[in-house]
Amino acid sequence: MTPRKIIIDTDPGQDDAVAILLALASPQDLEVVAITTVAGNVPLALTTRNALMMCELAGRTDIPVHAGAIRPMVRDLVTAEYVHGGSGIAGAGLPEPTMTIRSGHAVDAIIEIVMSAADGEITVCPLGPLTNVGLALVREPRIAERLHEIVLMGGGFFEGGNRTPAAEFNIYVDPHAADVVFRSGIPITMMPLDVTHQALTSPERLARFAAIDTPAGRAVHGMLDFFERFDIERYGMQGAPLHDPCVIAYLLEPELFGGKTVPVRIETASELTMGMTVVDWWGATDDAPNATVMREIDADRFFRLLAERIALL
Ligand code: RIB
Ligand code: CA
């Protein structure tokens, strides 16, 4: 089967980094046409550096990496060093990248790739704030009818938020960009906290990565060992939720997930609920369904898939 062509839009972040490695470990299933970076977990210079480091770690210096938005569309940038460490990928233990970014802003790269590909050929996988994708839709609205799908990590409903009581970080950072994306009419598959909070690391699951005696295995173990501290303390969880790898795992094995296609709207007015994904799960409105919202995951099979693929790098 022909590998599915994807653009990964990302703000590495340890979980983004693992998602990138999972995608690059699966060339028989996924062709990563480009990686575009955005400010989010840490500022743009660091998310871009971190994306380059993951491409080098995976031996894929051929992957075009384009730097994108340095701040959200309207609001000030909010970052998350308290979760990810100052570098954004604390625990990776890797050297500075020698690979460099490609010329051209990420927004222009997304437009160029989508407009020059065949209809429905490209899937965009946002793993961070939606600023680049939102700006691309404003700059070239025609990408909306040419994209195959957007598969994103973001939002929450019964699970609430992780940046505020109401909002998940990616959507909270740039709610206006998220509003543009969710109103675009593009088929959206959404991985909210309701599903990613079921994909928890554990000592046993972490041990699997420690047992992978490769640079990639060691980097993933180091990153996840650092990354889980915040969530264990904040939520009293057994481990860290592997948010962004859920997006890539869905592309590889969609049967691992379950959800429902429902209306989703984004709060962009109230400070109290800014960035909330208002998911009409029970059909309380007549709004048109615009996203397939995932709520179930087979976490054991998810972690088996992840460990199997990382071991291939
Ligand atoms: O809320 C979790 C999301 O915010 C993940 O994508 C994480 O990397 C951060 O970007
Ligand atoms: Ca992310």
XYZ file of N, CA and C and ligand atoms in Angstrom, residues 10-13 15-16 41 127-129 170 244, ligand 2:
37
model
N 4.322 20.947 14.617
C 4.692 20.462 15.943
C 5.428 21.490 16.795
N 5.328 21.294 18.135
C 6.030 22.174 19.094
C 6.824 21.332 20.092
N 7.795 20.511 19.620
C 8.490 19.580 20.524
C 9.089 20.284 21.743
N 8.799 19.732 22.796
C 7.958 18.840 23.583
C 8.331 17.368 23.385
N 6.585 14.729 24.054
C 5.585 13.855 23.423
C 5.527 14.078 21.919
N 5.728 15.340 21.483
C 5.859 15.589 20.040
C 7.048 14.811 19.481
N 5.092 24.637 23.378
C 5.691 24.154 24.635
C 6.869 25.029 25.055
N 0.374 18.893 16.166
C 0.645 18.357 17.505
C 0.812 19.486 18.532
N 0.651 20.713 18.110
C 0.822 21.873 18.986
C -0.274 22.894 18.712
N -0.050 24.134 19.152
C -1.010 25.193 18.823
C -1.235 25.262 17.310
N -2.825 23.150 23.792
C -2.688 23.502 22.370
C -3.775 24.467 21.915
N 0.727 13.371 21.988
C 0.912 13.509 20.540
C 1.124 12.200 19.789
Ca 2.737 19.162 21.272
